[in-house]
Amino acid sequence: MKKGLIFVSVLLAVLSQLVTGCDGMDENYATGSNYNLRFSTDTVSFDTIFSTIGSTTKQFMVYNIFDKPLNIQSIELAQGEKKGFRINVDGLKGTNFQDVEVRPNDSLYVFIEVTVNPNGTNQPLLIEDSVIFTTNGVRQAVKLQAFGQDVVLCKGGTILAKDTLLTSKQPYLVYDSLVIAKDATVTLEQGTRIFMHDKADLIVRGTLIAKGTRTAPIIIRGDRLDKLLDNLPYDLIPDQWGGIYFASTSYGSILDHVVVRNGSSGITMMQADPEKSKLIIGNSQITNSDGYLFSAVNCNIEAYNTEFSNSGEAVVMLVGGRYSFTHCTLANNFAFGARTVPTLILSNNLTNAENKVVLYPLQKADFQNCIIDGNLSSGELALYYQQGTSQDAFNYQFTNCLIKSKEEANVHFTDILWGTSPGYRLSGEAGDYRYDFRPDSTSIVRGKAARSFSVKYPLDRFGVNRLNDSDGPDIGAYEYIREANE
C-alpha cells in the first residue's frame, strides 16, 4: 500500500513538471511584429488544369528563422473552398488552422492541390487564391494560381460508331481508350488537341482524317502539363500514354500537319492489304516514343515532309507491303535509355506468337531525299531478308539520302551520303531534351536532294519553299533557313 502511494506521488510530481514545462513553452513564444515567417516561394503556380480533373500536388515550406518558437495564430485559404484549392498543413487537411507552432530554426510543409470547376469558355481561365498566415498580428500571404481549361472528357472506353467531326473548340481528354469503329470516318478539325491519359490508346478500326495546317496543327499528346524538373516538362518525356493503333480493317486514313508525341508507342499499323492505301502522312511530326515509333506490317503507306524522331526502339519499322518516303527525317537521338535497335528496319518476315517466321513480301520501299540518322555507332539501317518461297520479295531503293551506316555499294543505293550525321540546329546535347532537326549552316545535306522528287513537294514541313534555294533543295523534311544570329 505504501509503495502504491509513493508511485502515485512521484507520477503527480512528474506530470506537474511537464505541465509547468509546457506553460513555459507558451511563455517563450517570440512576440512582436518583427518575428514573422519566411517562405520558400511567394507564389505557387499550377500549369493548365483540366476542369473536374484534380491536379498534381505541389508544396512550399514555411520557415521559423529565429531561436524561439513561433505561434501562427491562423493559416487559412482566403477564398475557402470557392476556388477549388485544397491545402494540407503538416499532414492535416482543411481550409483553416489555428495555433500552429513552428519550433526554433524549424519549418513545416504546406501541400496544395486544386480541382477547377468548368468555366464555360473555350480558353484557359486564371484561377487565383492565397494562403494567409497570421503571426503576432502580422498577415502574410502565399499566392496560388492555376489556369482552368474546359475539356470534352472521353472516359470508359468511348466508341465513335458513326461518322463524326471532332472540333477544335475545346480539347479532348481521353481516359482508357477512344475507338473509331470499323465503318466510321472520324474527321479532326484543324487545331484539334487530344490529350491522352496514362495508358490511354487511340484505336482506329475505320478511317481517321486529320488535316491540320502549319499554323493550326492537330496535336495528340499526353495529359501531363506540369514539369518533372524545372527544365524538363512531362511533354518531353516518353511513355506518358499508350499509342495510336490502326487495325487491319482500317484504310484510307490521312494525317496532315499532325503532331503525335510522348507515347509508349507512336503509331502502329496492323497487317493489311498492300494494294489498298492504309495511310498518307505528310507535314507531320511523330516523336518521343518509349517503344517502336512508327511500325507497319504489309501496309500501303505514303509519307512526305514528316519528321520521325527519338524512340527507345526503331523509329520506323516496315515489314512487307508497299511504302514511299519522300523528304522525311528519320532521326533517333533517344536520351531516356540505352538504344540497341537501328533507326530504320526493313524486313520481309516477322516471327509470330508461335515463334514461327511468317513471310510478307516487301514489294516496294522507296526512300527519296530522306535522312536516316541517330546516335548508334553501329549504324542506323537494318535490312532483314528471309528467303523461303516465291513470295519472298525484298525490293527497296534509296535515292539521294543521308544514311548513317556502313556504305553498301549496290543498285539499291543511288547518290547516298554515308556514315555521318548531317548537323542539326539542336540535337539534345548536354542534357537538353529539346530537339530541332532542321539543318544548320554547316549541314552536309544542304543542296544534296534530287530536285526531281522535290518538285512534287516544293514546300517543307514549315512551309519553306525548297525550290527557291539557290544551292538546290536539302535532304530531309526541312529546308535550311538562315537564323538571325548567323
PDB file of C-alpha atoms in Angstrom, residues 148-273:
ATOM      1  CA  GLY A 148      -8.511  26.067 -65.726  1.00  0.00           C
ATOM      2  CA  GLN A 149      -9.326  24.595 -69.142  1.00  0.00           C
ATOM      3  CA  ASP A 150     -12.676  23.052 -70.035  1.00  0.00           C
ATOM      4  CA  VAL A 151     -12.380  19.743 -71.924  1.00  0.00           C
ATOM      5  CA  VAL A 152     -14.530  17.152 -73.632  1.00  0.00           C
ATOM      6  CA  LEU A 153     -13.981  14.113 -71.430  1.00  0.00           C
ATOM      7  CA  CYS A 154     -13.881  10.697 -73.130  1.00  0.00           C
ATOM      8  CA  LYS A 155     -13.987   8.122 -70.369  1.00  0.00           C
ATOM      9  CA  GLY A 156     -14.933   4.472 -70.010  1.00  0.00           C
ATOM     10  CA  GLY A 157     -13.839   3.377 -73.488  1.00  0.00           C
ATOM     11  CA  THR A 158     -15.540   5.838 -75.853  1.00  0.00           C
ATOM     12  CA  ILE A 159     -16.564   4.324 -79.213  1.00  0.00           C
ATOM     13  CA  LEU A 160     -17.302   6.554 -82.197  1.00  0.00           C
ATOM     14  CA  ALA A 161     -19.622   4.275 -84.149  1.00  0.00           C
ATOM     15  CA  LYS A 162     -20.641   6.697 -86.928  1.00  0.00           C
ATOM     16  CA  ASP A 163     -19.111   9.469 -88.991  1.00  0.00           C
ATOM     17  CA  THR A 164     -18.058  12.168 -86.512  1.00  0.00           C
ATOM     18  CA  LEU A 165     -16.413  15.589 -86.590  1.00  0.00           C
ATOM     19  CA  LEU A 166     -14.194  16.478 -83.635  1.00  0.00           C
ATOM     20  CA  THR A 167     -13.842  20.256 -83.482  1.00  0.00           C
ATOM     21  CA  SER A 168     -11.112  22.464 -82.104  1.00  0.00           C
ATOM     22  CA  LYS A 169     -13.389  24.444 -79.758  1.00  0.00           C
ATOM     23  CA  GLN A 170     -12.264  22.533 -76.672  1.00  0.00           C
ATOM     24  CA  PRO A 171      -9.524  19.945 -76.107  1.00  0.00           C
ATOM     25  CA  TYR A 172     -10.436  16.277 -75.754  1.00  0.00           C
ATOM     26  CA  LEU A 173      -9.195  14.361 -72.713  1.00  0.00           C
ATOM     27  CA  VAL A 174      -9.119  10.601 -73.275  1.00  0.00           C
ATOM     28  CA  TYR A 175      -9.133   8.146 -70.401  1.00  0.00           C
ATOM     29  CA  ASP A 176      -8.948   4.392 -71.152  1.00  0.00           C
ATOM     30  CA  SER A 177      -9.377   4.468 -74.953  1.00  0.00           C
ATOM     31  CA  LEU A 178     -11.003   6.248 -77.875  1.00  0.00           C
ATOM     32  CA  VAL A 179     -12.139   3.833 -80.598  1.00  0.00           C
ATOM     33  CA  ILE A 180     -13.146   4.628 -84.174  1.00  0.00           C
ATOM     34  CA  ALA A 181     -15.473   1.814 -85.273  1.00  0.00           C
ATOM     35  CA  LYS A 182     -14.889  -0.176 -88.460  1.00  0.00           C
ATOM     36  CA  ASP A 183     -17.403   1.594 -90.687  1.00  0.00           C
ATOM     37  CA  ALA A 184     -16.930   5.074 -89.223  1.00  0.00           C
ATOM     38  CA  THR A 185     -14.902   8.008 -90.524  1.00  0.00           C
ATOM     39  CA  VAL A 186     -13.770  10.462 -87.860  1.00  0.00           C
ATOM     40  CA  THR A 187     -12.554  13.870 -89.006  1.00  0.00           C
ATOM     41  CA  LEU A 188     -10.398  16.103 -86.829  1.00  0.00           C
ATOM     42  CA  GLU A 189     -10.748  19.826 -87.448  1.00  0.00           C
ATOM     43  CA  GLN A 190      -7.564  21.866 -87.821  1.00  0.00           C
ATOM     44  CA  GLY A 191      -6.227  22.917 -84.426  1.00  0.00           C
ATOM     45  CA  THR A 192      -7.832  19.991 -82.587  1.00  0.00           C
ATOM     46  CA  ARG A 193      -5.977  18.926 -79.440  1.00  0.00           C
ATOM     47  CA  ILE A 194      -6.330  15.447 -77.940  1.00  0.00           C
ATOM     48  CA  PHE A 195      -4.778  14.812 -74.530  1.00  0.00           C
ATOM     49  CA  MET A 196      -4.246  11.157 -73.634  1.00  0.00           C
ATOM     50  CA  HIS A 197      -4.236   9.944 -70.026  1.00  0.00           C
ATOM     51  CA  ASP A 198      -1.815   7.347 -68.712  1.00  0.00           C
ATOM     52  CA  LYS A 199      -2.001   4.147 -70.857  1.00  0.00           C
ATOM     53  CA  ALA A 200      -4.864   5.520 -72.980  1.00  0.00           C
ATOM     54  CA  ASP A 201      -4.990   4.371 -76.633  1.00  0.00           C
ATOM     55  CA  LEU A 202      -6.485   5.727 -79.843  1.00  0.00           C
ATOM     56  CA  ILE A 203      -7.704   2.698 -81.801  1.00  0.00           C
ATOM     57  CA  VAL A 204      -8.674   3.214 -85.445  1.00  0.00           C
ATOM     58  CA  ARG A 205     -10.749   0.396 -86.929  1.00  0.00           C
ATOM     59  CA  GLY A 206     -12.313   2.659 -89.531  1.00  0.00           C
ATOM     60  CA  THR A 207     -10.854   5.822 -91.053  1.00  0.00           C
ATOM     61  CA  LEU A 208      -9.181   8.835 -89.440  1.00  0.00           C
ATOM     62  CA  ILE A 209      -8.975  12.085 -91.412  1.00  0.00           C
ATOM     63  CA  ALA A 210      -6.812  14.580 -89.521  1.00  0.00           C
ATOM     64  CA  LYS A 211      -5.953  17.645 -91.587  1.00  0.00           C
ATOM     65  CA  GLY A 212      -4.310  20.448 -89.677  1.00  0.00           C
ATOM     66  CA  THR A 213      -2.412  23.414 -91.024  1.00  0.00           C
ATOM     67  CA  ARG A 214       1.040  24.842 -90.422  1.00  0.00           C
ATOM     68  CA  THR A 215      -0.416  27.492 -88.086  1.00  0.00           C
ATOM     69  CA  ALA A 216      -3.103  25.245 -86.567  1.00  0.00           C
ATOM     70  CA  PRO A 217      -1.687  21.713 -86.335  1.00  0.00           C
ATOM     71  CA  ILE A 218      -3.556  18.812 -84.787  1.00  0.00           C
ATOM     72  CA  ILE A 219      -1.819  17.668 -81.596  1.00  0.00           C
ATOM     73  CA  ILE A 220      -2.114  14.278 -79.884  1.00  0.00           C
ATOM     74  CA  ARG A 221      -0.055  14.028 -76.691  1.00  0.00           C
ATOM     75  CA  GLY A 222      -0.071  13.068 -73.002  1.00  0.00           C
ATOM     76  CA  ASP A 223      -2.211  14.956 -70.473  1.00  0.00           C
ATOM     77  CA  ARG A 224       0.563  15.890 -68.045  1.00  0.00           C
ATOM     78  CA  LEU A 225       1.013  19.647 -68.427  1.00  0.00           C
ATOM     79  CA  ASP A 226       3.354  20.090 -65.471  1.00  0.00           C
ATOM     80  CA  LYS A 227       7.083  19.513 -65.089  1.00  0.00           C
ATOM     81  CA  LEU A 228       9.170  16.703 -63.646  1.00  0.00           C
ATOM     82  CA  LEU A 229      12.064  19.150 -63.227  1.00  0.00           C
ATOM     83  CA  ASP A 230      12.343  22.885 -63.770  1.00  0.00           C
ATOM     84  CA  ASN A 231      13.828  22.349 -67.226  1.00  0.00           C
ATOM     85  CA  LEU A 232      12.035  19.097 -68.040  1.00  0.00           C
ATOM     86  CA  PRO A 233       8.278  19.203 -68.702  1.00  0.00           C
ATOM     87  CA  TYR A 234       6.448  15.886 -68.924  1.00  0.00           C
ATOM     88  CA  ASP A 235       5.669  16.777 -72.528  1.00  0.00           C
ATOM     89  CA  LEU A 236       9.312  15.932 -73.357  1.00  0.00           C
ATOM     90  CA  ILE A 237       9.266  12.579 -71.543  1.00  0.00           C
ATOM     91  CA  PRO A 238       8.171   9.415 -73.418  1.00  0.00           C
ATOM     92  CA  ASP A 239       5.746   6.761 -72.154  1.00  0.00           C
ATOM     93  CA  GLN A 240       3.084   9.232 -70.955  1.00  0.00           C
ATOM     94  CA  TRP A 241       0.222   7.312 -72.639  1.00  0.00           C
ATOM     95  CA  GLY A 242      -0.338   4.306 -74.885  1.00  0.00           C
ATOM     96  CA  GLY A 243      -0.310   4.771 -78.658  1.00  0.00           C
ATOM     97  CA  ILE A 244      -2.292   5.020 -81.886  1.00  0.00           C
ATOM     98  CA  TYR A 245      -3.256   1.686 -83.447  1.00  0.00           C
ATOM     99  CA  PHE A 246      -4.619   1.326 -86.978  1.00  0.00           C
ATOM    100  CA  ALA A 247      -6.358  -2.060 -87.097  1.00  0.00           C
ATOM    101  CA  SER A 248      -6.327  -4.465 -90.054  1.00  0.00           C
ATOM    102  CA  THR A 249      -9.767  -3.166 -91.052  1.00  0.00           C
ATOM    103  CA  SER A 250      -8.563   0.441 -91.300  1.00  0.00           C
ATOM    104  CA  TYR A 251      -7.907   2.015 -94.712  1.00  0.00           C
ATOM    105  CA  GLY A 252      -7.834   5.455 -96.302  1.00  0.00           C
ATOM    106  CA  SER A 253      -6.596   7.453 -93.293  1.00  0.00           C
ATOM    107  CA  ILE A 254      -4.853  10.817 -93.744  1.00  0.00           C
ATOM    108  CA  LEU A 255      -2.604  12.672 -91.292  1.00  0.00           C
ATOM    109  CA  ASP A 256      -1.555  16.145 -92.450  1.00  0.00           C
ATOM    110  CA  HIS A 257       0.122  18.693 -90.157  1.00  0.00           C
ATOM    111  CA  VAL A 258      -0.324  16.373 -87.179  1.00  0.00           C
ATOM    112  CA  VAL A 259       1.948  16.132 -84.134  1.00  0.00           C
ATOM    113  CA  VAL A 260       1.984  12.883 -82.131  1.00  0.00           C
ATOM    114  CA  ARG A 261       4.340  12.745 -79.175  1.00  0.00           C
ATOM    115  CA  ASN A 262       5.398  11.154 -75.863  1.00  0.00           C
ATOM    116  CA  GLY A 263       3.508   7.856 -76.055  1.00  0.00           C
ATOM    117  CA  SER A 264       4.592   4.364 -75.148  1.00  0.00           C
ATOM    118  CA  SER A 265       4.408   3.506 -78.825  1.00  0.00           C
ATOM    119  CA  GLY A 266       3.786   6.057 -81.529  1.00  0.00           C
ATOM    120  CA  ILE A 267       1.778   4.756 -84.494  1.00  0.00           C
ATOM    121  CA  THR A 268       1.277   1.039 -85.089  1.00  0.00           C
ATOM    122  CA  MET A 269      -0.181  -0.155 -88.408  1.00  0.00           C
ATOM    123  CA  MET A 270      -1.585  -3.666 -88.230  1.00  0.00           C
ATOM    124  CA  GLN A 271      -1.375  -6.169 -91.104  1.00  0.00           C
ATOM    125  CA  ALA A 272      -3.403  -5.061 -94.124  1.00  0.00           C
ATOM    126  CA  ASP A 273      -3.890  -5.419 -97.884  1.00  0.00           C
TER     127      ASP A 273
END
